[in-house]
Coordinates of C-alpha atoms (C1' of nucleotides) in Angstrom, one line a residue:
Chain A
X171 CA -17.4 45.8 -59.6
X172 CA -14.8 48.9 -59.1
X173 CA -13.5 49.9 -55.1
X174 CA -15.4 52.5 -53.7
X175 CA -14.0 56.0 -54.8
X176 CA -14.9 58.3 -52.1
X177 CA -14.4 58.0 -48.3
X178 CA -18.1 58.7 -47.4
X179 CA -19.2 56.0 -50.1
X180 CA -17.1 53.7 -48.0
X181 CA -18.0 54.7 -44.5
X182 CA -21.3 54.8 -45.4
X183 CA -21.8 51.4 -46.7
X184 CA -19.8 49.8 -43.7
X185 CA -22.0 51.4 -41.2
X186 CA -25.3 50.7 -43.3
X187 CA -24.6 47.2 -44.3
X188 CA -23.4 46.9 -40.3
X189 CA -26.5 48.2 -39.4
X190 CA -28.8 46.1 -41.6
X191 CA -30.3 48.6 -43.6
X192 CA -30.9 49.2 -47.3
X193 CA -29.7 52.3 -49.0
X194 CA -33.2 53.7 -49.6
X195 CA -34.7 52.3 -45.8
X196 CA -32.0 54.5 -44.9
X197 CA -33.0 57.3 -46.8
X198 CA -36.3 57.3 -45.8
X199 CA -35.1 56.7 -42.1
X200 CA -32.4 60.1 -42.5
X201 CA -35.5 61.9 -43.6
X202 CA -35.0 61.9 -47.0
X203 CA -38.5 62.1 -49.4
X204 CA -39.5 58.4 -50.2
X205 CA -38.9 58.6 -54.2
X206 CA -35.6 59.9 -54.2
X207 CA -34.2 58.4 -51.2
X208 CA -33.0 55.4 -53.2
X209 CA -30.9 57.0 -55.8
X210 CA -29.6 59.8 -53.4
X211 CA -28.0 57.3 -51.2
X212 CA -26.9 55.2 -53.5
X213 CA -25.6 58.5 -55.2
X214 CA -24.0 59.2 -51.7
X215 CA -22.7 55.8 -51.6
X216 CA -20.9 55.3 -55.0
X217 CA -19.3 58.5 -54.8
X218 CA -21.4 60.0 -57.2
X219 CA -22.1 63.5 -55.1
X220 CA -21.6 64.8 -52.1
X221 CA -24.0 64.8 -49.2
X222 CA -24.2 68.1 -47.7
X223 CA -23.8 67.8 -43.6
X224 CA -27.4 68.3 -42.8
X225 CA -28.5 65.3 -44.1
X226 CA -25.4 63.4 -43.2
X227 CA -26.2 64.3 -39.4
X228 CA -29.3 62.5 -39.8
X229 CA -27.4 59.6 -41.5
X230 CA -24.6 59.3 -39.2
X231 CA -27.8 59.0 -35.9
X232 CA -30.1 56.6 -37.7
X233 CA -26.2 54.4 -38.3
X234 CA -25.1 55.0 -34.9
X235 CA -22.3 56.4 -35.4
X236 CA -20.1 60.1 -34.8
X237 CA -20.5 61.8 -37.7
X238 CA -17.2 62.9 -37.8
X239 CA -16.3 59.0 -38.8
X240 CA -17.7 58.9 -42.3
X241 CA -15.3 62.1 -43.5
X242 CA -12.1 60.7 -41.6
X243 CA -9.5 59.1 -44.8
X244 CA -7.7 57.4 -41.9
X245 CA -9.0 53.8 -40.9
X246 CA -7.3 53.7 -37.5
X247 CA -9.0 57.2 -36.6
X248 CA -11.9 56.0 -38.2
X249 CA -12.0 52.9 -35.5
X250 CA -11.0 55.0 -32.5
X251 CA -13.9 57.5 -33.8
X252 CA -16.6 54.5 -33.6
X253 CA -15.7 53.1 -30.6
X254 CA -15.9 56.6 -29.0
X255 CA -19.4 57.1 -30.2
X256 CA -20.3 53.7 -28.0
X257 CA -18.6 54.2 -24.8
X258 CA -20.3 55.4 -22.0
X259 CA -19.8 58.9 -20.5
X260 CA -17.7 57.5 -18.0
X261 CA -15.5 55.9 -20.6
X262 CA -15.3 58.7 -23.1
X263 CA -14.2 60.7 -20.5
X264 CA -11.5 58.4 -19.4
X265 CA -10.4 57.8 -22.6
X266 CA -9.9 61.3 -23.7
X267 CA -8.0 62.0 -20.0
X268 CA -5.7 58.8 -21.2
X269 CA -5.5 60.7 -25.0
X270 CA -4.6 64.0 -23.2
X271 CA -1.9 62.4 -20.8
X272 CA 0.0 60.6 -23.7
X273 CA 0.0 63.4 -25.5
X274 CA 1.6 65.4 -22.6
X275 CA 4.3 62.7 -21.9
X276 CA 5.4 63.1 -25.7
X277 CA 5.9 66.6 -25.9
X278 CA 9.2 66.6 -23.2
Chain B
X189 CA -21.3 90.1 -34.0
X190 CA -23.1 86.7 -33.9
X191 CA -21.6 83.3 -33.1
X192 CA -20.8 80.9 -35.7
X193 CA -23.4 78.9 -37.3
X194 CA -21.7 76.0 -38.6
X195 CA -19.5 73.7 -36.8
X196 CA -16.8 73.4 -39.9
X197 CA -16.6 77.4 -39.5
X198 CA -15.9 77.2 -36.2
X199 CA -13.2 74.2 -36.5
X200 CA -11.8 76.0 -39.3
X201 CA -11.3 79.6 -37.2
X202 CA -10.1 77.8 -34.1
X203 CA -7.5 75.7 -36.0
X204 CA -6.4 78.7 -38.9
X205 CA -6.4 81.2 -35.9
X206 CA -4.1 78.4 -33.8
X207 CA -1.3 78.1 -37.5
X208 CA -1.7 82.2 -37.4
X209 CA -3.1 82.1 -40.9
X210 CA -5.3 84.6 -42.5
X211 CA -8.3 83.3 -44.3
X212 CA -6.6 84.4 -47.7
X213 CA -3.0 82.9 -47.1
X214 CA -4.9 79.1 -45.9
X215 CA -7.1 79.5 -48.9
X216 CA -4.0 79.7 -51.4
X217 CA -1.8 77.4 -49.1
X218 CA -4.6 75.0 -49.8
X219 CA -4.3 75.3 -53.4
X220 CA -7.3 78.2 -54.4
X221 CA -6.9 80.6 -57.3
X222 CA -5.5 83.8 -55.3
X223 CA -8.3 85.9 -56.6
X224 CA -10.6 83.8 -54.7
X225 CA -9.1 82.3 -51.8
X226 CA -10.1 84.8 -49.3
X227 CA -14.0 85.2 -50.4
X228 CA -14.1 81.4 -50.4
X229 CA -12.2 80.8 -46.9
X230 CA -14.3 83.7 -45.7
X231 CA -17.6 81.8 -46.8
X232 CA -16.5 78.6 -45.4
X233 CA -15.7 79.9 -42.3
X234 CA -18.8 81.8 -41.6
X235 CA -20.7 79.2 -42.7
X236 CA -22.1 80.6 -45.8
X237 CA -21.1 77.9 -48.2
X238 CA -19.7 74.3 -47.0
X239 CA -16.9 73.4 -48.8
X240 CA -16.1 69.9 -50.6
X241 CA -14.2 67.2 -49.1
X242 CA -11.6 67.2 -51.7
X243 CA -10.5 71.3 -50.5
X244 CA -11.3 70.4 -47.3
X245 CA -8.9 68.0 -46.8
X246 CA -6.2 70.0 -48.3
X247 CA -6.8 72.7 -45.7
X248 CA -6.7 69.9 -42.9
X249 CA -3.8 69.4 -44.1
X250 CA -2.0 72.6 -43.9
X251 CA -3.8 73.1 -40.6
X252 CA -2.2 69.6 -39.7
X253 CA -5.4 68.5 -38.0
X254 CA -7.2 65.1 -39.0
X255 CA -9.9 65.7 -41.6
X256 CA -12.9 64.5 -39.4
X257 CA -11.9 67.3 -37.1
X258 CA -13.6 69.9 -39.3
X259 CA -16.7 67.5 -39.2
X260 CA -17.2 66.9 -35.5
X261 CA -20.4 68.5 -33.5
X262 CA -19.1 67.1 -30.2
X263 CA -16.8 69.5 -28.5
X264 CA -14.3 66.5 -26.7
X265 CA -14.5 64.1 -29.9
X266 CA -13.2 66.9 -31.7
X267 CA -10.6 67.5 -29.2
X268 CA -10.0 63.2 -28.7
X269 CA -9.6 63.8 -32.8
X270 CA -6.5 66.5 -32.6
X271 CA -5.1 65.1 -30.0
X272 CA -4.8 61.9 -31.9
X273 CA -3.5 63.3 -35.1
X274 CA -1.0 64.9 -33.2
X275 CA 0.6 62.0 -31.6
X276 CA 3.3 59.6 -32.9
X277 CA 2.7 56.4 -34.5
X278 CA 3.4 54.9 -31.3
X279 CA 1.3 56.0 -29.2
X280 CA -1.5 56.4 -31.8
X281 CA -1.7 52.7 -31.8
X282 CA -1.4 52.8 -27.8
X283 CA -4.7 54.9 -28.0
X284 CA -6.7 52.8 -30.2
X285 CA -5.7 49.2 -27.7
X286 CA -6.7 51.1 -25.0
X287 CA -10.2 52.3 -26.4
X288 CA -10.7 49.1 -27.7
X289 CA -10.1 47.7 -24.5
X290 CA -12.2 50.2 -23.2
X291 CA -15.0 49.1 -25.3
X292 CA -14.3 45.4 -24.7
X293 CA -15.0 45.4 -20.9
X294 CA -17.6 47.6 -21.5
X295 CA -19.8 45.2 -23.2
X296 CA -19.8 42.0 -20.0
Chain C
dC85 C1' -40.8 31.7 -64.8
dG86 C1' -42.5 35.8 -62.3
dG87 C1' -42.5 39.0 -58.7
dA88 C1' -40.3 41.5 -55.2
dA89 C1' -36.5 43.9 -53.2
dG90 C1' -32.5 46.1 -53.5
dA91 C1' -28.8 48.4 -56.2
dC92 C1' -27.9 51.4 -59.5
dT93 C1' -28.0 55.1 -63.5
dA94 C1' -28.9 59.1 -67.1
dA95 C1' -30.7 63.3 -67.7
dG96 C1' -32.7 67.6 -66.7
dG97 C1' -34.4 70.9 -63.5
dA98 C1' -33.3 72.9 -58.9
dA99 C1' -30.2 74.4 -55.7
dT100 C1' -25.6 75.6 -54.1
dA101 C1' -21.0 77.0 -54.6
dC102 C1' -17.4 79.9 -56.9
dT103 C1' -15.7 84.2 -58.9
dT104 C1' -15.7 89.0 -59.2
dA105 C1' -15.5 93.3 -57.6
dG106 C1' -15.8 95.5 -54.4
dT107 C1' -16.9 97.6 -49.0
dG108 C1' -15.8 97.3 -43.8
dT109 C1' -12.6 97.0 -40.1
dT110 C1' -8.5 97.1 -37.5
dC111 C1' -4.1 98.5 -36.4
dG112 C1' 0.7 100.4 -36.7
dG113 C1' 3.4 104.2 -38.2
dT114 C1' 4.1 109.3 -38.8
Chain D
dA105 C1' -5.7 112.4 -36.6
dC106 C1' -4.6 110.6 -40.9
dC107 C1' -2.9 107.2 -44.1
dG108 C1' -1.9 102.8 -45.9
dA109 C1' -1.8 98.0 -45.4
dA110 C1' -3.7 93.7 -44.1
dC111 C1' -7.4 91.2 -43.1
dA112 C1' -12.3 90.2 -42.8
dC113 C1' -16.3 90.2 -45.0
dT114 C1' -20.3 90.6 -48.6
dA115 C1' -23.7 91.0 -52.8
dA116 C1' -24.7 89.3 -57.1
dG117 C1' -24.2 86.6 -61.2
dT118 C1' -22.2 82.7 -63.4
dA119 C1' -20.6 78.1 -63.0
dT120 C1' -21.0 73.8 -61.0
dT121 C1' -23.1 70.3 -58.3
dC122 C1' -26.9 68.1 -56.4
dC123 C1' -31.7 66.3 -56.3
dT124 C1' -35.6 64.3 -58.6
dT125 C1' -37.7 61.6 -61.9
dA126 C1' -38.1 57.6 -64.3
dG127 C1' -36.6 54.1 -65.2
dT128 C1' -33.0 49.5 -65.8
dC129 C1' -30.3 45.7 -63.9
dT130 C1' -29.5 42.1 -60.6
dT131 C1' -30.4 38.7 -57.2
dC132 C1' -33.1 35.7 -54.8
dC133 C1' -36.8 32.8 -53.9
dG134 C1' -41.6 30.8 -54.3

DNA sequence: CGGAAGACTAAGGAATACTTAGTGTTCGGT
DNA sequence: ACCGAACACTAAGTATTCCTTAGTCTTCCG
């Protein structure tokens, strides 16, 4: 059993595996025709090809998740990415004031 | 002149338009044969053809924005995203406490 | 064991991206 | 206004990648 190769792969199975799904429920789920939806995910997930962003769209909704988190390399972004997808308005907005404020104090 | 179709073409033109890049220059900054580099960036950009991840995060790169930037649908992720990738190493682990913390209190 | 469920794969046909060879467009200089 | 340069953009064909099909392999549990 070799590490995952690609950054989607990886994503991907953390959020599905999270999530309780199986690669092809997931498929199916994302929209995905019932016959192939098994060996396109797992494709997907073993870094075999590419998902194009349509379909990952539909992925990242049916995970619950930005879908901006399952192309970021970084695994501290990544985090910061997931737990901004569960705030609340209230809290993403607060958070990205708190972001925008640091980010101000460090340029002087 | 019609708005852009794909959110990676509009990432990509807000961030190569912020480094003052032409399409051409990123696309051989970022490692594409000169002959093609400005038909390609062109087509990305547009939306016309989506690019791989592997050239994709070689133009993040040069446009010093996280990868997951390009990928975002939501206007202030994208810009929680940028401004994170722009911060020290610091404060970048400031950030991510305080949105876990956020996300702690959130759930009692 | 036998069956079911999930993970995984090779191979070929289908779809998409990349390269080539240009045409538009904009703008600064004379 | 004209010219040239730089940049933006595009059609079309070839190259490359993905999607579908048709399975195998593995694990688990009755």
């Amino acid at each position: 059993m070799t590490s995952n190769i690609s950054i989607i792969g990886k994503r991907l199975k953390e959020a599905r595996v999270h999530a309780g799904l199986s690669q092809e429920r997931l498929g199916i789920l994302a929209g995905i025709d019932e016959f192939s939806a098994s060996a396109r995910m797992n494709q997907y997930e073993r870094g075999k090809h590419e998902p194009g962003m349509e379909i990952m769209k539909r992925i990242a909704e049916k995970l619950h998740r930005p879908i901006s988190y399952f192309y970021e390399v970084d695994d501290d972004l990544a985090h910061l990415i997931e737990i901004y997808g569960g705030l609340d308005q209230q809290r993403k907005e607060k958070l990205l004031a708190i972001a925008v404020e640091l980010h101000g104090n460090q340029s002087e």
